[in-house]
Short mmCIF file of C-alpha atoms in Angstrom, two decimals:
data_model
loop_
_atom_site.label_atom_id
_atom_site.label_comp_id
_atom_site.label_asym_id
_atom_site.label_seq_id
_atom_site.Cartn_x
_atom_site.Cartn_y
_atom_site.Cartn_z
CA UNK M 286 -22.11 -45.38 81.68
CA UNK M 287 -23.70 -48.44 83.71
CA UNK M 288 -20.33 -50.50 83.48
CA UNK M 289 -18.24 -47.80 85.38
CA UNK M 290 -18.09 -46.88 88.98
CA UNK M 291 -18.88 -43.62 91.24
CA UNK M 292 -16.68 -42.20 93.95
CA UNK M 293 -16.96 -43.21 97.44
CA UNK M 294 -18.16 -39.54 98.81
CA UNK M 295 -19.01 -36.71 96.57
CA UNK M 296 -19.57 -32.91 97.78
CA UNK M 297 -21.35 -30.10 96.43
CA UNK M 298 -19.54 -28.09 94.09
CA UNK M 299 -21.19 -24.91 94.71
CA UNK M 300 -22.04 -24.69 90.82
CA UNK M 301 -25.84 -24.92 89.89
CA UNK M 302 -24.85 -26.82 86.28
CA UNK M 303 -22.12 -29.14 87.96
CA UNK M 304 -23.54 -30.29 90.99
CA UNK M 305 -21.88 -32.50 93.14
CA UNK M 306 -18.25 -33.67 92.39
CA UNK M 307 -16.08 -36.19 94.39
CA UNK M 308 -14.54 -35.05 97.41
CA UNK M 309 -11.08 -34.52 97.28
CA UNK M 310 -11.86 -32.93 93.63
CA UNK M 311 -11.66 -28.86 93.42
CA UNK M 312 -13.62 -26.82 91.08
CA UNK M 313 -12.42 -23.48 90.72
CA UNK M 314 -12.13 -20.22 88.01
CA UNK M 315 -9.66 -21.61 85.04
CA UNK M 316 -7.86 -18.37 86.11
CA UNK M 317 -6.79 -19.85 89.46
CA UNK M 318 -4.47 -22.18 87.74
CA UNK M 319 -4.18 -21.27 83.98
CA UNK M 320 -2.47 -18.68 81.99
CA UNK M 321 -4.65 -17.29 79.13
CA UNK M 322 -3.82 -15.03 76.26
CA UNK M 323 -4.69 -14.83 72.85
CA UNK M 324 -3.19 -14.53 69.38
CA UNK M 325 -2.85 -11.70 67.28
CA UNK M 326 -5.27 -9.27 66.90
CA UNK M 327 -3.83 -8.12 63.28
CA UNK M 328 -3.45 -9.69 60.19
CA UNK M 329 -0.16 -9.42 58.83
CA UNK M 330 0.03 -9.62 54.73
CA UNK M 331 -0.44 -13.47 53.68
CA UNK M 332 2.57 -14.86 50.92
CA UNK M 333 2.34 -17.99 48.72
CA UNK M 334 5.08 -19.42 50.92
CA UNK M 335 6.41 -18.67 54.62
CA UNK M 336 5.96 -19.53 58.09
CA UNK M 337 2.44 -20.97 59.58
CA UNK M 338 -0.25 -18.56 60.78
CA UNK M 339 -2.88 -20.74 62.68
CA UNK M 340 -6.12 -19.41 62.84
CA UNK M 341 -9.50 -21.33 64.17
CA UNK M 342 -10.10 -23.26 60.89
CA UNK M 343 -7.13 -24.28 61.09
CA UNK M 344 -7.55 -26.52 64.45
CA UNK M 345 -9.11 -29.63 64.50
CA UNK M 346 -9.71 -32.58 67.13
CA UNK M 347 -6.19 -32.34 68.60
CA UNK M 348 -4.32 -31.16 64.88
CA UNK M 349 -3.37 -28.75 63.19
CA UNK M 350 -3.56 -28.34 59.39
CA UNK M 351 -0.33 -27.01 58.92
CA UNK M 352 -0.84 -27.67 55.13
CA UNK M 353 -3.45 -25.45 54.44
CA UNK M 354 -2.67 -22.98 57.13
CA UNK M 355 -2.35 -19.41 56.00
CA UNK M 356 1.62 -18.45 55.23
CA UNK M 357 3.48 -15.11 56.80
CA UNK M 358 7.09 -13.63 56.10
CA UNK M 359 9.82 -14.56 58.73
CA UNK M 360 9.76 -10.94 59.62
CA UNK M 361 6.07 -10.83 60.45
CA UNK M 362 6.86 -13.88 62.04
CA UNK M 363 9.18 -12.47 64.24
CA UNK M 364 7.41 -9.69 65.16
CA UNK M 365 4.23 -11.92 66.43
CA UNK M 366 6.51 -13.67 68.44
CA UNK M 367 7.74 -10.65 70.34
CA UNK M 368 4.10 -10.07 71.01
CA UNK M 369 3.33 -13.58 72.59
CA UNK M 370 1.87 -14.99 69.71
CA UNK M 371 3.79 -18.10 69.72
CA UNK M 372 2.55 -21.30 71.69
CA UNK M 373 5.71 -23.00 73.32
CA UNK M 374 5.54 -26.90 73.44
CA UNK M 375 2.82 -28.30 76.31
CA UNK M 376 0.31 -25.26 75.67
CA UNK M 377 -3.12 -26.09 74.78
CA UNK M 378 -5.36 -24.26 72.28
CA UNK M 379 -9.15 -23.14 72.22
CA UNK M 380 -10.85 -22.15 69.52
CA UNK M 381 -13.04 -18.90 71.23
CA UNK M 382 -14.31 -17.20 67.83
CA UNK M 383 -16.55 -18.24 65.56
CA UNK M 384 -16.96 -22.50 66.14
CA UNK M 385 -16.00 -22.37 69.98
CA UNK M 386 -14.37 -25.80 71.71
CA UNK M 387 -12.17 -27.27 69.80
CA UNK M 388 -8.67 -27.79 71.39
CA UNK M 389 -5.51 -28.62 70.54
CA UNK M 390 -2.13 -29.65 72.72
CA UNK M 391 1.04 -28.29 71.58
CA UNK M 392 3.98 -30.82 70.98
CA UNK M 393 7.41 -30.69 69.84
CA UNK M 394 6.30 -32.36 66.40
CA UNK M 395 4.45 -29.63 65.60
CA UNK M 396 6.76 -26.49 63.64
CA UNK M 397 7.11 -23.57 64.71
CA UNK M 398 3.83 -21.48 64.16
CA UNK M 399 2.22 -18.14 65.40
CA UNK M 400 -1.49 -17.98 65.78
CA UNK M 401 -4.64 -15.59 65.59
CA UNK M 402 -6.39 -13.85 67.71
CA UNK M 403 -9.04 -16.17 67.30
CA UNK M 404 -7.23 -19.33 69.82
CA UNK M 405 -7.08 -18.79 73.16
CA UNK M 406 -3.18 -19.96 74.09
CA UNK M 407 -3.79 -21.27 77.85
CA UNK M 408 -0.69 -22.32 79.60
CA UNK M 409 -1.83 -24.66 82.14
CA UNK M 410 -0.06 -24.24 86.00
CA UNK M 411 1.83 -27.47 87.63
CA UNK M 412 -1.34 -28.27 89.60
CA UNK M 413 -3.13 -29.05 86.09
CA UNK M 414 -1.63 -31.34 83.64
CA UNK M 415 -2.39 -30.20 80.07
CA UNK M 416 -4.03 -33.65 78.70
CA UNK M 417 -6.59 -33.35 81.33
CA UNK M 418 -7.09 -29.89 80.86
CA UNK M 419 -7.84 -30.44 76.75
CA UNK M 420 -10.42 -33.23 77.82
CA UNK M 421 -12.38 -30.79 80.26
CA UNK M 422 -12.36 -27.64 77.54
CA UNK M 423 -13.72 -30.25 74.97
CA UNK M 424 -16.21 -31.73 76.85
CA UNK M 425 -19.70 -31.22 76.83
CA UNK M 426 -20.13 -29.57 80.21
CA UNK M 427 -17.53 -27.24 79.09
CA UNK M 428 -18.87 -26.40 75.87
CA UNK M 429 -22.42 -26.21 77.39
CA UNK M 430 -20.61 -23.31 80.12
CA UNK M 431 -18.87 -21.12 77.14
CA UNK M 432 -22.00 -21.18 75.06
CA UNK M 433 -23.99 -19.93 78.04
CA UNK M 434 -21.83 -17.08 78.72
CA UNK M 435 -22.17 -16.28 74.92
CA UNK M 436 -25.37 -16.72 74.48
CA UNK M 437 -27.65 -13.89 72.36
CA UNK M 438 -24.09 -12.15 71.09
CA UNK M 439 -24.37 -11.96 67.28
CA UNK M 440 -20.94 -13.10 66.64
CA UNK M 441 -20.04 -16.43 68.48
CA UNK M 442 -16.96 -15.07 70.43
CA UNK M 443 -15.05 -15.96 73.74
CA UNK M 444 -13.33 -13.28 75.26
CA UNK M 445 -10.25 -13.89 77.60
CA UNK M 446 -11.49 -12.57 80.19
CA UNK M 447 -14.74 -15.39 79.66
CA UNK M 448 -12.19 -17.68 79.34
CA UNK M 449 -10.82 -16.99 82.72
CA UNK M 450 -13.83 -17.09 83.93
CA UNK M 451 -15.04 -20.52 83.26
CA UNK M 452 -15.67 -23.44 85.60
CA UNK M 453 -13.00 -26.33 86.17
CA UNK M 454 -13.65 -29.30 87.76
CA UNK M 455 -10.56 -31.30 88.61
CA UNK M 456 -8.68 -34.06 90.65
CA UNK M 457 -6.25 -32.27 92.73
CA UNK M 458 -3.05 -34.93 91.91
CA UNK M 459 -1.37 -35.59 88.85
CA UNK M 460 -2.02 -39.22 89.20
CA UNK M 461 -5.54 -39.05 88.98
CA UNK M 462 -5.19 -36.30 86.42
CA UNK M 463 -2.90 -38.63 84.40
CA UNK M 464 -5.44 -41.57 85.05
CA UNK M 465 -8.51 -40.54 83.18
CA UNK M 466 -6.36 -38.82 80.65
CA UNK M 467 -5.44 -42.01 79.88
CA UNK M 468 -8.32 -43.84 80.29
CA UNK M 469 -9.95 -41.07 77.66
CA UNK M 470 -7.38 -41.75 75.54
CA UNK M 471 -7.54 -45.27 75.19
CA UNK M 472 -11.90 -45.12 74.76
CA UNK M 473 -12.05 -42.36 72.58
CA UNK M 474 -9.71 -43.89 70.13
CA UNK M 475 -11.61 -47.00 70.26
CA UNK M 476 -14.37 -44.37 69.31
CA UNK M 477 -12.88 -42.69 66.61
CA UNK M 478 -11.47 -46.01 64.62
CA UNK M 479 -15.09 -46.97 64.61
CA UNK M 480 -16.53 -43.59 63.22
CA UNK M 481 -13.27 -43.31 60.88
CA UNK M 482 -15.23 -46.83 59.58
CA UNK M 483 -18.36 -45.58 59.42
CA UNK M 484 -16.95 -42.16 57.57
CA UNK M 485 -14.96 -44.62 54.87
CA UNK M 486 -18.32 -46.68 54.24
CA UNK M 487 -19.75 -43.31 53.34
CA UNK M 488 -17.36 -42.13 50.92
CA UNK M 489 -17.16 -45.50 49.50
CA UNK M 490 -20.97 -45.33 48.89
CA UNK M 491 -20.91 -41.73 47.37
CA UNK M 492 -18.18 -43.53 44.86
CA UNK M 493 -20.24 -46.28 43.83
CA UNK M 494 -23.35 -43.78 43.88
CA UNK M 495 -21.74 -41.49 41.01
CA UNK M 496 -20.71 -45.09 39.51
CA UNK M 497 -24.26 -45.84 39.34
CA UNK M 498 -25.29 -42.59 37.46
CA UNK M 499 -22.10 -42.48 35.70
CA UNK M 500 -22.45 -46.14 33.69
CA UNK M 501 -26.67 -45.35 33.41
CA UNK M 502 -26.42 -42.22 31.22
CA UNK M 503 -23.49 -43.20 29.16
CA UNK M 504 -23.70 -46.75 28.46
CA UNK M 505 -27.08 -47.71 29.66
CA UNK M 506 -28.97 -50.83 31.24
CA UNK M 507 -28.43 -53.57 28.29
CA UNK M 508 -25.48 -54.52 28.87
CA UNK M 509 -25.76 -56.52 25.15
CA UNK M 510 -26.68 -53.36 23.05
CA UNK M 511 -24.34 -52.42 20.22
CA UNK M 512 -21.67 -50.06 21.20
CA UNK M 513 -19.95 -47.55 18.87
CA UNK M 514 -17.15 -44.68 19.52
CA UNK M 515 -19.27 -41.49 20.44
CA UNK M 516 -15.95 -39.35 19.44
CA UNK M 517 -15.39 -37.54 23.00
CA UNK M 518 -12.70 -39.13 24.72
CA UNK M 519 -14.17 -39.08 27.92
CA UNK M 520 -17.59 -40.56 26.98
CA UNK M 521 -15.89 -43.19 24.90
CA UNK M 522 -18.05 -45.85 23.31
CA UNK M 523 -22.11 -45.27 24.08
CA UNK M 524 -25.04 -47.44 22.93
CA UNK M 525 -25.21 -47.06 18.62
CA UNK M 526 -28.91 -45.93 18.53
CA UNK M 527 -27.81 -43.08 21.03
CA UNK M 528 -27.58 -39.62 19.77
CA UNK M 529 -24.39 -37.50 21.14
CA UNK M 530 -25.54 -34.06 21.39
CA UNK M 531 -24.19 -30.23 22.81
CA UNK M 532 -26.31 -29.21 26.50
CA UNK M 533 -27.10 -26.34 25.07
CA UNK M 534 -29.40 -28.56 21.84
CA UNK M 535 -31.34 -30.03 24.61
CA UNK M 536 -31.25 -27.63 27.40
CA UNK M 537 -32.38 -24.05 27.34
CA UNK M 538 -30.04 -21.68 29.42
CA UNK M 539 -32.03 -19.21 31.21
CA UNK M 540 -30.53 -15.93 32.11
CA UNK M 541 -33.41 -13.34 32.30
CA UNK M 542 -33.59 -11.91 35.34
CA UNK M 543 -36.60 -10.25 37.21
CA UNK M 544 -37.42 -8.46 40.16
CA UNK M 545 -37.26 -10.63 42.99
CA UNK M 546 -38.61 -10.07 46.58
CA UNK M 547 -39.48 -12.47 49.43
CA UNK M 548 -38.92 -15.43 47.08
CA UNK M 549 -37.95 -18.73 47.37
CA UNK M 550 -33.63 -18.33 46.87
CA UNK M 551 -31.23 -21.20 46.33
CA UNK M 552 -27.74 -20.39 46.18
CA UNK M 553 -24.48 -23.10 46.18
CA UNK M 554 -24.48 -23.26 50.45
CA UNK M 555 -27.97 -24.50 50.17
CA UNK M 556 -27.14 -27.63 47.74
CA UNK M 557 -25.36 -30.66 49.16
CA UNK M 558 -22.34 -31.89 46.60
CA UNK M 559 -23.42 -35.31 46.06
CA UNK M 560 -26.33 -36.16 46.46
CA UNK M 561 -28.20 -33.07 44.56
CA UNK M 562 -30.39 -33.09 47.43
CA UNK M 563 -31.38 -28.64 48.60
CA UNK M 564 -30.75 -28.55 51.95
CA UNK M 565 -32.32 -24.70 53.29
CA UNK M 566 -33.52 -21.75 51.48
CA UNK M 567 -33.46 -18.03 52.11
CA UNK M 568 -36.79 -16.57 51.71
CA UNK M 569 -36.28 -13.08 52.28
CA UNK M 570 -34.03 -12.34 49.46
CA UNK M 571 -34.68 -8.51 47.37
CA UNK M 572 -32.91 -8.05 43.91
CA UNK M 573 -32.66 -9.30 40.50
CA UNK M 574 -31.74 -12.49 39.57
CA UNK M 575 -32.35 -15.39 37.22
CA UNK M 576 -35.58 -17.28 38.49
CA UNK M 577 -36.38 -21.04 38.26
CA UNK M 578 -39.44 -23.30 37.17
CA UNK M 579 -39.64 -26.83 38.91
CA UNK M 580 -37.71 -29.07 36.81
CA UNK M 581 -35.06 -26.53 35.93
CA UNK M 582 -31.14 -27.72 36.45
CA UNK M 583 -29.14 -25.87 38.50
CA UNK M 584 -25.40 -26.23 37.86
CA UNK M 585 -22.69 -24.38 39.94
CA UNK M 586 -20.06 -23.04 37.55
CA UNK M 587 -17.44 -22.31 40.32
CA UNK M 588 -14.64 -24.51 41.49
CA UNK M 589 -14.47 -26.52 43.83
CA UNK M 590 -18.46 -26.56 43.88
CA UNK M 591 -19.03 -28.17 40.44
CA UNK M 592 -20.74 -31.44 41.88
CA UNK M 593 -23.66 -29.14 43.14
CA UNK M 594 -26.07 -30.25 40.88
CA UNK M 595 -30.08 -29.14 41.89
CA UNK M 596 -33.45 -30.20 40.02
CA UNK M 597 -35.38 -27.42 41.20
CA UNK M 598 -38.90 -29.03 43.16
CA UNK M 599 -40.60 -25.48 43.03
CA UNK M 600 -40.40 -21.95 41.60
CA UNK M 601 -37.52 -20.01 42.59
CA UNK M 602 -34.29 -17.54 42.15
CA UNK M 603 -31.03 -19.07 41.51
CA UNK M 604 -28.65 -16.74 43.06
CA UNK M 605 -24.63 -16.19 42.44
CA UNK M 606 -22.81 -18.79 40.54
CA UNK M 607 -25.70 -21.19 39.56
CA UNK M 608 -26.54 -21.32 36.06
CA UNK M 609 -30.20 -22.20 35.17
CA UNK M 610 -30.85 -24.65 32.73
CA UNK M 611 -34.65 -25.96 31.33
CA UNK M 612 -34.42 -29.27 29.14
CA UNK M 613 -36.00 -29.64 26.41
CA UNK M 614 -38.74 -32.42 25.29
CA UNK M 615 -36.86 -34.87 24.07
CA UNK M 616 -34.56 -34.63 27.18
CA UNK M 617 -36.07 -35.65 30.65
CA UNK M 618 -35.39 -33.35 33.86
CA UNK M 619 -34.43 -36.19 35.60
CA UNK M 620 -32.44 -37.50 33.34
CA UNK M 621 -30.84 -34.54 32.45
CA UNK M 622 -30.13 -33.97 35.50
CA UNK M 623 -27.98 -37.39 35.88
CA UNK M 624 -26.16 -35.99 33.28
CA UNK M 625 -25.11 -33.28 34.78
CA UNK M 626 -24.03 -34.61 37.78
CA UNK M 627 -22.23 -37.64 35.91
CA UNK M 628 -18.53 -37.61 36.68
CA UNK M 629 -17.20 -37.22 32.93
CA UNK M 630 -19.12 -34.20 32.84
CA UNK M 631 -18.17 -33.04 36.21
CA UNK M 632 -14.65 -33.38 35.94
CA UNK M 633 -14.56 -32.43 31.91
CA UNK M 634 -16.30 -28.64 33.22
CA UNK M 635 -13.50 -28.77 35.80
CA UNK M 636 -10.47 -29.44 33.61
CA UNK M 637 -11.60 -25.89 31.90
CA UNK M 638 -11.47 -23.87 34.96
CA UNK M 639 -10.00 -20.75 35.03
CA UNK M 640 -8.65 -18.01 37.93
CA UNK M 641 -6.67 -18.51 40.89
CA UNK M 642 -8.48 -16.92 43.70
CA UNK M 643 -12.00 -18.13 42.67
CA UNK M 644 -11.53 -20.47 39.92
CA UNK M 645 -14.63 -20.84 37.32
CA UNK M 646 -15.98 -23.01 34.16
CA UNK M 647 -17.32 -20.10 31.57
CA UNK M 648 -21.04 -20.53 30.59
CA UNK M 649 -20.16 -20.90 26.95
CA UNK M 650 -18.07 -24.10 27.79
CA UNK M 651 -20.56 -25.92 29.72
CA UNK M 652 -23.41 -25.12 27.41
CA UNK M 653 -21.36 -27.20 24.43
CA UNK M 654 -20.55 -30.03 26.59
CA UNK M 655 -21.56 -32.99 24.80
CA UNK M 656 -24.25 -35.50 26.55
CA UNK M 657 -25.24 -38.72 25.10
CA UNK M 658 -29.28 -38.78 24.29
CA UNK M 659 -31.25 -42.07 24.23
CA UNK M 660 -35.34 -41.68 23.49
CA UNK M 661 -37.27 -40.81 25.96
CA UNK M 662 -39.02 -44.40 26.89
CA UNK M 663 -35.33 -45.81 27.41
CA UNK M 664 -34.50 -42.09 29.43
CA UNK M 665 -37.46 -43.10 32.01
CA UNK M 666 -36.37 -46.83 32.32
CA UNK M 667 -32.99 -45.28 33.05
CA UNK M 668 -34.11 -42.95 35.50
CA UNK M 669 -36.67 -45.58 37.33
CA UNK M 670 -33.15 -47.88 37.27
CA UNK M 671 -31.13 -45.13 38.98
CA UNK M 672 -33.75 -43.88 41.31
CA UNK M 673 -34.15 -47.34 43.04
CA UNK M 674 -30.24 -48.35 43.00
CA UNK M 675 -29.77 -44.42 44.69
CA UNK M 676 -32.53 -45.23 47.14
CA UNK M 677 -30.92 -47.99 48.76
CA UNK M 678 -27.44 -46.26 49.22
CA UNK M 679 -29.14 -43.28 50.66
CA UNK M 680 -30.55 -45.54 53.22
CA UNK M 681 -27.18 -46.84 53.88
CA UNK M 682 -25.71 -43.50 53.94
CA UNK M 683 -28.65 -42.41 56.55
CA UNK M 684 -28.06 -45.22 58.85
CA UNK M 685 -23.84 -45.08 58.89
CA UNK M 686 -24.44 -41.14 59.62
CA UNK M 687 -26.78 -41.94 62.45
CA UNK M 688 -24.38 -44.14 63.92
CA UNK M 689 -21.48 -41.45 63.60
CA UNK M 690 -24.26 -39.26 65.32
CA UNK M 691 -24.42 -41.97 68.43
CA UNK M 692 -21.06 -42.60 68.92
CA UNK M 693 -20.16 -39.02 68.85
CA UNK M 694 -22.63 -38.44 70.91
CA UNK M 695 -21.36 -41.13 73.66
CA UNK M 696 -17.45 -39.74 72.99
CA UNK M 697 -19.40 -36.64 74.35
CA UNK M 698 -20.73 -37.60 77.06
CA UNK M 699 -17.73 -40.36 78.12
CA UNK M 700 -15.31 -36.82 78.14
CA UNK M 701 -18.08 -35.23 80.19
CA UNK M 702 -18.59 -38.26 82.50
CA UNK M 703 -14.82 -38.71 83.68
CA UNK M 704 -14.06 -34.57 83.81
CA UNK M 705 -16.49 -33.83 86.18
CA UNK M 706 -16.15 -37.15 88.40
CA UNK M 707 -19.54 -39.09 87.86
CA UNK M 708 -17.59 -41.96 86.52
CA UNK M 709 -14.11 -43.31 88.88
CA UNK M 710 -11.45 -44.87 86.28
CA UNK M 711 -9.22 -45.01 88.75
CA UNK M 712 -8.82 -48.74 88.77
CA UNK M 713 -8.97 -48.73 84.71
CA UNK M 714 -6.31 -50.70 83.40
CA UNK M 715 -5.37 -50.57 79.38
CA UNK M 716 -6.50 -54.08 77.96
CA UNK M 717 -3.53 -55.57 76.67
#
């Protein structure tokens, strides 16, 4: 924040966590000049097609997902719109339950929508203009405030009478207001084209990643070996000395289950999609379920959760939807599991999905999936290949994510800087 300015005169707030602001700023109860209410506090019955219902998931930086919103009849619509449930063009929302501090402004492209008790709907008063008032309920100080107030409740929830209650810091004219709205406007796009960059690097690296594995375990690393048609249309041709073989001929499917407690429990929230990497564990899990050696495959059999793929590291319980599978000894565990997590494979299990609500492959049809089986000396040239070409795009994954991290990080703290006056843009003019 170096490059920018401070006021001439700054005053004390009165506010331990704000400290000083400049002096012809106010800070003051949200209350004092902003209407707050809520959505609704029922759930009316959800159709396949209707008007939106916006809930918190729904809300995003400054969007809506209308798309994927949830869908009510026009006469529950109705009816939450005779209760207030129906933000009118210029209000802003706040997500208060649940993931708190997201906001949202209101405008006339938007359709008509009703919302859930889970927004706050503040209306702001003519001495606060509603851009400025989305910065300051998205900054950091201001997320930093609700989570205080908050803070040891078991479910993460702002009530509107919190909401009323919390801090704002503000210029008292609309220029000034209008000013760093602008000027946050202008630098947090900049922001936000460069982490949309870094965000499209990523997903262009998980694409050439599952490339990688994809070409290994069907066609292998001589690009000169004899080819002939393996007869499955989505392997296509494969290396002539390979053998094309069911999962279930080279993999054992384990589905005893024991009596489990305080064990080490992987289910499909602890397994990242793409990378087949287990990301937490719950270790004080009590029931029966089907346990896990190290080396075991686990393969998620629900939709859309297919691509979580795990080679188990220790002894465990594979809990829910996670089939267990042990290869055999002419089949690798690494290797089998690039197989599993090739995209043929993937997307072949997929294709046979069935169920609307939770939609699922059945054990029998992944079992006689056909994989493609070189010998084992080629399998750990194959897997040495892989491991090294995976290496390097995790490292390049690692250091795009860590500069999303930064620059998010610096959005934050840019909002934070210009809501609460440590930083004066009021001579900031938009490069042309």
């Amino acid at each position: 924040m170096a490059k920018y300015q401070q006021y001439e005169e700054y005053k004390d707030s009165g506010i331990k966590w704000l400290g000083e602001i400049p002096k012809d700023w106010m800070a003051t109860e949200l209350k004092r000049n902003c209407k707050v209410t809520d959505g609704s506090h029922h759930s009316p019955a959800i159709e396949v097609e209707g008007l939106p219902f916006i809930s918190v998931t729904d809300v995003g930086v400054n969007k809506i997902n209308f798309i994927d919103s949830k869908k009510i009849s026009d006469q529950s619509f109705e009816r939450l719109v005779k209760e207030g449930c129906k933000p009118s063009v210029g209000d802003v929302l706040l997500t208060k339950d649940g993931t708190i501090g997201r906001a949202c402004i209101v405008t006339d492209q938007m359709p008509d929508f009703v919302i859930l008790s889970s927004l706050g709907l503040l209306t702001p008063s003519k001495k606060l203009i509603n851009k400025y008032l989305y910065y300051y309920l998205i900054s950091g100080i201001n997320i930093d405030q609700m989570t205080s107030v908050i803070h040891g409740s078991a479910l993460r929830r702002m009530t509107i009478s919190k909401i009323n209650d919390l801090v704002i810091a503000f210029p008292q004219t609309e220029e000034d207001q209008t000013q760093i709205a602008n000027f946050l406007d202008h630098e947090t796009a900049q922001i936000d084209t460069l982490i949309d960059k870094q965000q499209t690097l990523i997903q262009l690296l998980k694409e050439k990643r599952q490339a990688v594995i994809s070409h290994a375990v069907t066609k292998g690393l001589n690009p000169n070996a004899p080819m002939k048609d393996s007869g499955v249309e989505w392997l296509g041709e494969v290396p002539e000395h390979w053998e094309v073989r069911k999962l279930k001929y080279v993999c054992d499917l384990i589905t005893k289950k024991t009596e489990i407690h305080n064990q080490y429990v992987i289910a499909l929230e602890n397994i990242e999609s793409w990378t087949g990497n287990f990301v937490s564990s719950d270790s004080n899990y009590s029931g029966q379920d089907v346990g896990f050696d190290t080396g075991d495959i686990l393969f998620s059999k629900l939709r859309p959760y297919l691509a979580k793929v795990y080679l188990a590291q220790a002894e465990g319980v594979a809990f829910g939807d996670l089939l267990v599978y042990r290869p055999k000894k002419e089949l690798l565990n690494k290797y089998g599991f690039y197989l599993m997590t090739n995209e043929g494979f993937i997307n072949t299990v997929n294709s046979s999905t069935y169920g609307s609500k939770m939609p699922r492959a059945s054990t029998e049809f992944i079992s006689e999936m056909p994989v493609v089986i070189p010998l084992l000396q080629e399998q750990k040239q194959i897997v040495a290949y892989v491991d090294k070409i995976l290496a390097r795009f995790d490292s390049l994954v690692l250091k795009a994510e860590t500069a999303i991290q930064l620059m998010q990080e610096r959005r934050t703290a840019l909002i934070s800087a210009a809501v609460t006056g440590k930083i004066d843009v009021r001579g900031w003019q938009a490069p042309e």
